[in-house]
Every structure is written in C-alpha cells, then in structure tokens.
Amino acid sequence: VRARVMQVEHSPDVTYEDIGGLEEQMNEVRETVEMPLDRPEMFSEVGIDPPSGVLLYGPPGTGKTMLAKAVANQTDATFIKMAGSELVHKFIGEGAKLVRDLFEVARENEPAVLFIDEIDAIASKRTDSKTSGDAEVQRTMMQLLSEMDGFADRGEVRIIAATNRFDMLDPAILRPGRFDRLIEVPKPNDEGREIIFQIHTRNMNVSDDVDFAELAEMAENASGADIKAVCTEAGMFAIRDDRTEIFMQDFVDAWEKIQAEETDTDAEAS
Ligand code: ATP
C-alpha cells in the first residue's frame, strides 16, 4: 500500500536555480527547513527549537512542490511526498495508518523532507455532517497532529505541507509547534514571469527575436506551471512546422492555444 501512495526520491534533481520569482519564499524555506537539517547544532547551541512544520499556501502550479524538492536536493535529503487526498480517499479506513507509515519511512530515511500536498483534504475546518467519510478524515488528521506533537525527537526530518485552500484549514494545525510558519507562494509578477520564461527555455533553441519581457507581459496572470506549458507548446508549434528554431510567434500562438483550452475546461466545469 505504502509504495503506491508515497513518492520517495533521494535528493530530487530540482535546485533553487530552477525556481523563478520566489526569492523571499526561498529564503524563508532555507532558514526554516534547510538550516535545521544542515546545522542542527546551531539550534541546540542557541537553545531554541527549529520550526516544526512549514506551510506553503497559494494558487496551483506556483512552485510549492519545487521549493520542497529544492530543499531536499540542497541538503542531500530524502524527499517523501504524499497528497492529503490520497491519504483519505485511496484506501478507505487506512488514513491514520498511512500517516504513521509516512513518519516511519521518514525516520528510516533521515535526513528527510516530508511533503504533504493538499493538506486541506485532511485538515479542513470541521463540518457538521457526521458521515463516516468525515470521521475517517478526522482520524487521519488527529494522527498527523499526534505525530507532529510527539515529534520532539524528530531528528533530521522536516515537514512541509502545501495547500491551495488556506481559508479551509482547521486552525488546530496552525497552532504553535505544528505548522506555525506560513509562507505564501503567490503567482509570479511581471519580473517573476520573465525569469520563469527564461528558466523553461534554457534548453530550447529559441530565436533572437524572442523578447522575454514581452512574453511576461503577454502572459499576465499565468502561474509557473502555465508558463512551462506555454514553452512546451511553443516547441510543438515549431515541430509541427518542421522547424527546430522557436520564434516569438510560436510563443504567442502557444499562449493563445493554452488560454483557449483553459476557457474550454472552465466552461465544461461550470
Ligand atoms: P500544486 O498546488 O498544483 O501542487 P505547486 O505549487 O506545487 O502546484 P509545482 O508542482 O511546484 O506547483 O509546479 C509545477 C510545475 O510548474 C513545475 O514542475 C515547474 O515546471 C513549473 N513551475 C511552477 N512554479 C514555478 C516557478 N516559480 N519557477 C519555475 N517553474 C515553475
């Protein structure tokens, strides 16, 4: 069961250089997650406990998973990922056990970065309905809290959680000693988008006519994940045209195509 829901990767290949427009967030993650893994003696000598858990929140596709992976890369740690939704929906009745397993695997693989994506799936504000599904979610969350509380001897395991639904979270998980460091990971601004375009075209054969500042302006409101999709699609336009060089127009076409697709799926969803 474990193997099917947990993603375990030793020192994942994402680095801080692969992340654009999140300088401040990167610095905070380094201080709260990387420092305690790299130099635990600093904290014991100063006499303070490092933050237990860090919560990253913000819209989808903005680099939350990347940040967690980059810390694991930098500290040569094992990256262990599980999604909150999988904890409760994949194997009914197994949620609490999976949480125990998760922490056990982390301890066995120290130093480790434990990344719990979609934490809102197990830690949303209590609902009034008393369906069995809710009870299961409650048990899973209680197990997570108790693992975190009983984690004084957590050794070299750091916990990062992520959510797109900060407003839904149960305040219990934000209490001191739990996820008490909150880091907002927003969509990139103009400058961030320009950097992210540059990052994702690093290995692409782009023509000199490509203007990254203009691309950033064009792709207003795009997330990092959207920008990556635009770059790949621009490459596809070149290939369809039997070219190996990618021009500005390919990026413009790609952006239009991706926006049209998003409008389609929005329409389907509503
Ligand atoms: P979700 O909430 O949907 O899990 P996330 O915030 O964890 O999303 P990531 O999985 O980190 O997002 O990002 C998805 C992909 O989008 C990355 O693999 C990367 O290619 C691209 N990406 C997102 N944000 C950035 C960024 N700030 N810089 C560079 N690439 C980015």
PDB file of C-alpha atoms in Angstrom, residues 43-212:
ATOM      1  CA  PHE A  43      19.728  25.406  17.140  1.00  0.00           C
ATOM      2  CA  SER A  44      20.715  23.282  20.107  1.00  0.00           C
ATOM      3  CA  GLU A  45      23.592  25.587  20.994  1.00  0.00           C
ATOM      4  CA  VAL A  46      21.416  28.670  20.767  1.00  0.00           C
ATOM      5  CA  GLY A  47      18.801  26.775  22.717  1.00  0.00           C
ATOM      6  CA  ILE A  48      15.729  27.117  20.516  1.00  0.00           C
ATOM      7  CA  ASP A  49      13.641  24.536  18.718  1.00  0.00           C
ATOM      8  CA  PRO A  50      13.570  24.922  14.970  1.00  0.00           C
ATOM      9  CA  PRO A  51      10.086  25.430  13.492  1.00  0.00           C
ATOM     10  CA  SER A  52       8.272  22.086  13.326  1.00  0.00           C
ATOM     11  CA  GLY A  53       6.323  22.409  10.195  1.00  0.00           C
ATOM     12  CA  VAL A  54       6.183  24.898   7.403  1.00  0.00           C
ATOM     13  CA  LEU A  55       3.014  25.514   5.447  1.00  0.00           C
ATOM     14  CA  LEU A  56       3.186  26.787   1.881  1.00  0.00           C
ATOM     15  CA  TYR A  57      -0.033  28.202   0.554  1.00  0.00           C
ATOM     16  CA  GLY A  58      -1.088  29.766  -2.719  1.00  0.00           C
ATOM     17  CA  PRO A  59      -2.667  29.022  -6.101  1.00  0.00           C
ATOM     18  CA  PRO A  60      -1.915  25.783  -8.005  1.00  0.00           C
ATOM     19  CA  GLY A  61       1.244  25.498 -10.074  1.00  0.00           C
ATOM     20  CA  THR A  62       3.231  28.247  -8.383  1.00  0.00           C
ATOM     21  CA  GLY A  63       6.226  26.188  -7.242  1.00  0.00           C
ATOM     22  CA  LYS A  64       5.336  24.829  -3.812  1.00  0.00           C
ATOM     23  CA  THR A  65       6.411  21.286  -4.633  1.00  0.00           C
ATOM     24  CA  MET A  66       9.531  22.627  -6.326  1.00  0.00           C
ATOM     25  CA  LEU A  67      10.532  24.531  -3.185  1.00  0.00           C
ATOM     26  CA  ALA A  68      10.215  21.391  -1.067  1.00  0.00           C
ATOM     27  CA  LYS A  69      12.199  19.366  -3.592  1.00  0.00           C
ATOM     28  CA  ALA A  70      14.923  22.002  -3.839  1.00  0.00           C
ATOM     29  CA  VAL A  71      15.471  21.914  -0.076  1.00  0.00           C
ATOM     30  CA  ALA A  72      15.790  18.142  -0.203  1.00  0.00           C
ATOM     31  CA  ASN A  73      18.262  18.474  -3.052  1.00  0.00           C
ATOM     32  CA  GLN A  74      20.320  21.109  -1.261  1.00  0.00           C
ATOM     33  CA  THR A  75      20.502  19.097   1.979  1.00  0.00           C
ATOM     34  CA  ASP A  76      21.001  15.785   0.210  1.00  0.00           C
ATOM     35  CA  ALA A  77      17.874  14.538   1.932  1.00  0.00           C
ATOM     36  CA  THR A  78      15.217  12.025   1.011  1.00  0.00           C
ATOM     37  CA  PHE A  79      12.089  13.650  -0.405  1.00  0.00           C
ATOM     38  CA  ILE A  80       8.901  11.917   0.639  1.00  0.00           C
ATOM     39  CA  LYS A  81       5.659  13.137  -0.830  1.00  0.00           C
ATOM     40  CA  MET A  82       2.089  12.232  -0.178  1.00  0.00           C
ATOM     41  CA  ALA A  83      -1.125  14.004  -1.106  1.00  0.00           C
ATOM     42  CA  GLY A  84      -3.757  14.598   1.549  1.00  0.00           C
ATOM     43  CA  SER A  85      -6.459  13.451  -0.842  1.00  0.00           C
ATOM     44  CA  GLU A  86      -4.721  10.111  -1.306  1.00  0.00           C
ATOM     45  CA  LEU A  87      -4.402   9.660   2.432  1.00  0.00           C
ATOM     46  CA  VAL A  88      -8.145   9.685   2.855  1.00  0.00           C
ATOM     47  CA  HIS A  89      -9.670   8.667  -0.440  1.00  0.00           C
ATOM     48  CA  LYS A  90      -7.481   5.980  -1.842  1.00  0.00           C
ATOM     49  CA  PHE A  91      -7.722   3.362   0.840  1.00  0.00           C
ATOM     50  CA  ILE A  92     -10.764   3.935   2.981  1.00  0.00           C
ATOM     51  CA  GLY A  93     -10.003   3.308   6.627  1.00  0.00           C
ATOM     52  CA  GLU A  94      -6.259   3.394   6.077  1.00  0.00           C
ATOM     53  CA  GLY A  95      -5.616   7.111   6.529  1.00  0.00           C
ATOM     54  CA  ALA A  96      -4.289   7.072  10.088  1.00  0.00           C
ATOM     55  CA  LYS A  97      -2.112   4.062   9.380  1.00  0.00           C
ATOM     56  CA  LEU A  98      -0.715   5.708   6.265  1.00  0.00           C
ATOM     57  CA  VAL A  99       0.233   8.761   8.308  1.00  0.00           C
ATOM     58  CA  ARG A 100       2.089   6.532  10.787  1.00  0.00           C
ATOM     59  CA  ASP A 101       3.845   4.778   7.913  1.00  0.00           C
ATOM     60  CA  LEU A 102       4.751   8.103   6.381  1.00  0.00           C
ATOM     61  CA  PHE A 103       6.566   9.273   9.501  1.00  0.00           C
ATOM     62  CA  GLU A 104       8.190   5.882   9.934  1.00  0.00           C
ATOM     63  CA  VAL A 105       9.559   5.947   6.400  1.00  0.00           C
ATOM     64  CA  ALA A 106      10.843   9.474   7.030  1.00  0.00           C
ATOM     65  CA  ARG A 107      12.673   8.416  10.190  1.00  0.00           C
ATOM     66  CA  GLU A 108      14.171   5.421   8.411  1.00  0.00           C
ATOM     67  CA  ASN A 109      15.468   7.716   5.679  1.00  0.00           C
ATOM     68  CA  GLU A 110      16.900  10.657   7.605  1.00  0.00           C
ATOM     69  CA  PRO A 111      17.671  13.305   6.707  1.00  0.00           C
ATOM     70  CA  ALA A 112      14.275  13.648   5.119  1.00  0.00           C
ATOM     71  CA  VAL A 113      11.852  16.252   3.860  1.00  0.00           C
ATOM     72  CA  LEU A 114       8.283  15.101   4.318  1.00  0.00           C
ATOM     73  CA  PHE A 115       5.995  16.896   1.875  1.00  0.00           C
ATOM     74  CA  ILE A 116       2.251  16.678   2.414  1.00  0.00           C
ATOM     75  CA  ASP A 117       0.455  18.189  -0.550  1.00  0.00           C
ATOM     76  CA  GLU A 118      -3.238  19.172  -0.409  1.00  0.00           C
ATOM     77  CA  ILE A 119      -3.185  19.213   3.384  1.00  0.00           C
ATOM     78  CA  ASP A 120      -6.692  20.731   3.291  1.00  0.00           C
ATOM     79  CA  ALA A 121      -8.032  17.289   2.333  1.00  0.00           C
ATOM     80  CA  ILE A 122      -7.248  16.035   5.825  1.00  0.00           C
ATOM     81  CA  ALA A 123      -7.231  19.295   7.770  1.00  0.00           C
ATOM     82  CA  SER A 124     -10.201  21.357   6.778  1.00  0.00           C
ATOM     83  CA  LYS A 125     -12.464  23.093   9.228  1.00  0.00           C
ATOM     84  CA  ARG A 126     -14.842  20.742  10.924  1.00  0.00           C
ATOM     85  CA  THR A 127     -18.057  20.201   9.069  1.00  0.00           C
ATOM     86  CA  ASP A 128     -21.289  19.459  10.840  1.00  0.00           C
ATOM     87  CA  SER A 129     -22.213  16.365   8.942  1.00  0.00           C
ATOM     88  CA  LYS A 130     -21.366  13.170  10.753  1.00  0.00           C
ATOM     89  CA  THR A 131     -20.836  10.951   7.772  1.00  0.00           C
ATOM     90  CA  SER A 132     -18.371   8.120   8.091  1.00  0.00           C
ATOM     91  CA  GLY A 133     -16.144   9.785   5.499  1.00  0.00           C
ATOM     92  CA  ASP A 134     -15.739  12.764   7.800  1.00  0.00           C
ATOM     93  CA  ALA A 135     -14.886  10.579  10.769  1.00  0.00           C
ATOM     94  CA  GLU A 136     -12.178   8.959   8.708  1.00  0.00           C
ATOM     95  CA  VAL A 137     -10.776  12.357   7.749  1.00  0.00           C
ATOM     96  CA  GLN A 138     -10.828  13.398  11.422  1.00  0.00           C
ATOM     97  CA  ARG A 139      -8.918  10.304  12.483  1.00  0.00           C
ATOM     98  CA  THR A 140      -6.320  10.911   9.814  1.00  0.00           C
ATOM     99  CA  MET A 141      -5.824  14.486  10.924  1.00  0.00           C
ATOM    100  CA  MET A 142      -5.619  13.511  14.620  1.00  0.00           C
ATOM    101  CA  GLN A 143      -2.916  11.038  13.719  1.00  0.00           C
ATOM    102  CA  LEU A 144      -0.994  13.710  11.839  1.00  0.00           C
ATOM    103  CA  LEU A 145      -1.243  16.123  14.773  1.00  0.00           C
ATOM    104  CA  SER A 146      -0.141  13.497  17.232  1.00  0.00           C
ATOM    105  CA  GLU A 147       2.825  12.521  15.053  1.00  0.00           C
ATOM    106  CA  MET A 148       3.818  16.178  14.918  1.00  0.00           C
ATOM    107  CA  ASP A 149       3.291  16.781  18.643  1.00  0.00           C
ATOM    108  CA  GLY A 150       5.244  13.689  19.594  1.00  0.00           C
ATOM    109  CA  PHE A 151       7.989  14.744  17.333  1.00  0.00           C
ATOM    110  CA  ALA A 152      10.320  16.410  19.817  1.00  0.00           C
ATOM    111  CA  ASP A 153      12.916  13.809  18.890  1.00  0.00           C
ATOM    112  CA  ARG A 154      12.128  14.355  15.271  1.00  0.00           C
ATOM    113  CA  GLY A 155      15.782  14.255  14.422  1.00  0.00           C
ATOM    114  CA  GLU A 156      16.539  15.159  10.897  1.00  0.00           C
ATOM    115  CA  VAL A 157      13.033  15.102   9.497  1.00  0.00           C
ATOM    116  CA  ARG A 158      11.383  18.329   8.391  1.00  0.00           C
ATOM    117  CA  ILE A 159       7.751  18.649   7.426  1.00  0.00           C
ATOM    118  CA  ILE A 160       6.425  20.853   4.670  1.00  0.00           C
ATOM    119  CA  ALA A 161       2.735  20.971   3.862  1.00  0.00           C
ATOM    120  CA  ALA A 162       1.038  22.740   0.971  1.00  0.00           C
ATOM    121  CA  THR A 163      -2.453  23.915   0.168  1.00  0.00           C
ATOM    122  CA  ASN A 164      -4.368  25.925  -2.408  1.00  0.00           C
ATOM    123  CA  ARG A 165      -7.183  26.410   0.097  1.00  0.00           C
ATOM    124  CA  PHE A 166      -5.743  28.261   3.066  1.00  0.00           C
ATOM    125  CA  ASP A 167      -9.195  29.562   4.008  1.00  0.00           C
ATOM    126  CA  MET A 168     -10.426  25.986   4.520  1.00  0.00           C
ATOM    127  CA  LEU A 169      -7.812  24.944   7.053  1.00  0.00           C
ATOM    128  CA  ASP A 170      -8.643  23.873  10.568  1.00  0.00           C
ATOM    129  CA  PRO A 171      -6.887  26.364  12.875  1.00  0.00           C
ATOM    130  CA  ALA A 172      -5.761  23.411  15.021  1.00  0.00           C
ATOM    131  CA  ILE A 173      -2.985  22.626  12.572  1.00  0.00           C
ATOM    132  CA  LEU A 174      -1.682  26.205  12.732  1.00  0.00           C
ATOM    133  CA  ARG A 175      -1.053  26.162  16.486  1.00  0.00           C
ATOM    134  CA  PRO A 176       2.481  26.736  17.781  1.00  0.00           C
ATOM    135  CA  GLY A 177       4.619  23.653  17.430  1.00  0.00           C
ATOM    136  CA  ARG A 178       2.713  22.482  14.391  1.00  0.00           C
ATOM    137  CA  PHE A 179       2.552  24.309  11.056  1.00  0.00           C
ATOM    138  CA  ASP A 180       3.440  27.580  12.669  1.00  0.00           C
ATOM    139  CA  ARG A 181       5.439  29.033   9.805  1.00  0.00           C
ATOM    140  CA  LEU A 182       3.217  30.173   6.997  1.00  0.00           C
ATOM    141  CA  ILE A 183       4.721  31.073   3.683  1.00  0.00           C
ATOM    142  CA  GLU A 184       2.566  32.473   0.910  1.00  0.00           C
ATOM    143  CA  VAL A 185       3.562  31.351  -2.566  1.00  0.00           C
ATOM    144  CA  PRO A 186       1.721  33.684  -4.951  1.00  0.00           C
ATOM    145  CA  LYS A 187       1.509  33.760  -8.716  1.00  0.00           C
ATOM    146  CA  PRO A 188       4.570  35.462 -10.204  1.00  0.00           C
ATOM    147  CA  ASN A 189       4.655  39.178 -11.007  1.00  0.00           C
ATOM    148  CA  ASP A 190       5.997  40.578 -14.312  1.00  0.00           C
ATOM    149  CA  GLU A 191       9.605  40.133 -13.315  1.00  0.00           C
ATOM    150  CA  GLY A 192       8.975  36.646 -11.952  1.00  0.00           C
ATOM    151  CA  ARG A 193       7.240  35.577 -15.145  1.00  0.00           C
ATOM    152  CA  GLU A 194      10.147  36.828 -17.219  1.00  0.00           C
ATOM    153  CA  ILE A 195      12.606  34.800 -15.156  1.00  0.00           C
ATOM    154  CA  ILE A 196      10.395  31.712 -15.320  1.00  0.00           C
ATOM    155  CA  PHE A 197      10.201  32.018 -19.133  1.00  0.00           C
ATOM    156  CA  GLN A 198      13.988  32.175 -19.176  1.00  0.00           C
ATOM    157  CA  ILE A 199      14.302  29.144 -16.927  1.00  0.00           C
ATOM    158  CA  HIS A 200      11.973  26.998 -19.010  1.00  0.00           C
ATOM    159  CA  THR A 201      13.605  27.953 -22.311  1.00  0.00           C
ATOM    160  CA  ARG A 202      17.157  27.306 -21.064  1.00  0.00           C
ATOM    161  CA  ASN A 203      17.428  24.141 -23.127  1.00  0.00           C
ATOM    162  CA  MET A 204      15.293  25.327 -26.013  1.00  0.00           C
ATOM    163  CA  ASN A 205      16.562  26.517 -29.350  1.00  0.00           C
ATOM    164  CA  VAL A 206      14.975  29.986 -29.188  1.00  0.00           C
ATOM    165  CA  SER A 207      15.482  32.576 -31.894  1.00  0.00           C
ATOM    166  CA  ASP A 208      16.945  36.025 -31.148  1.00  0.00           C
ATOM    167  CA  ASP A 209      13.572  37.576 -31.882  1.00  0.00           C
ATOM    168  CA  VAL A 210      12.128  36.185 -28.648  1.00  0.00           C
ATOM    169  CA  ASP A 211      11.523  39.019 -26.199  1.00  0.00           C
ATOM    170  CA  PHE A 212      11.150  37.646 -22.684  1.00  0.00           C
TER     171      PHE A 212
END
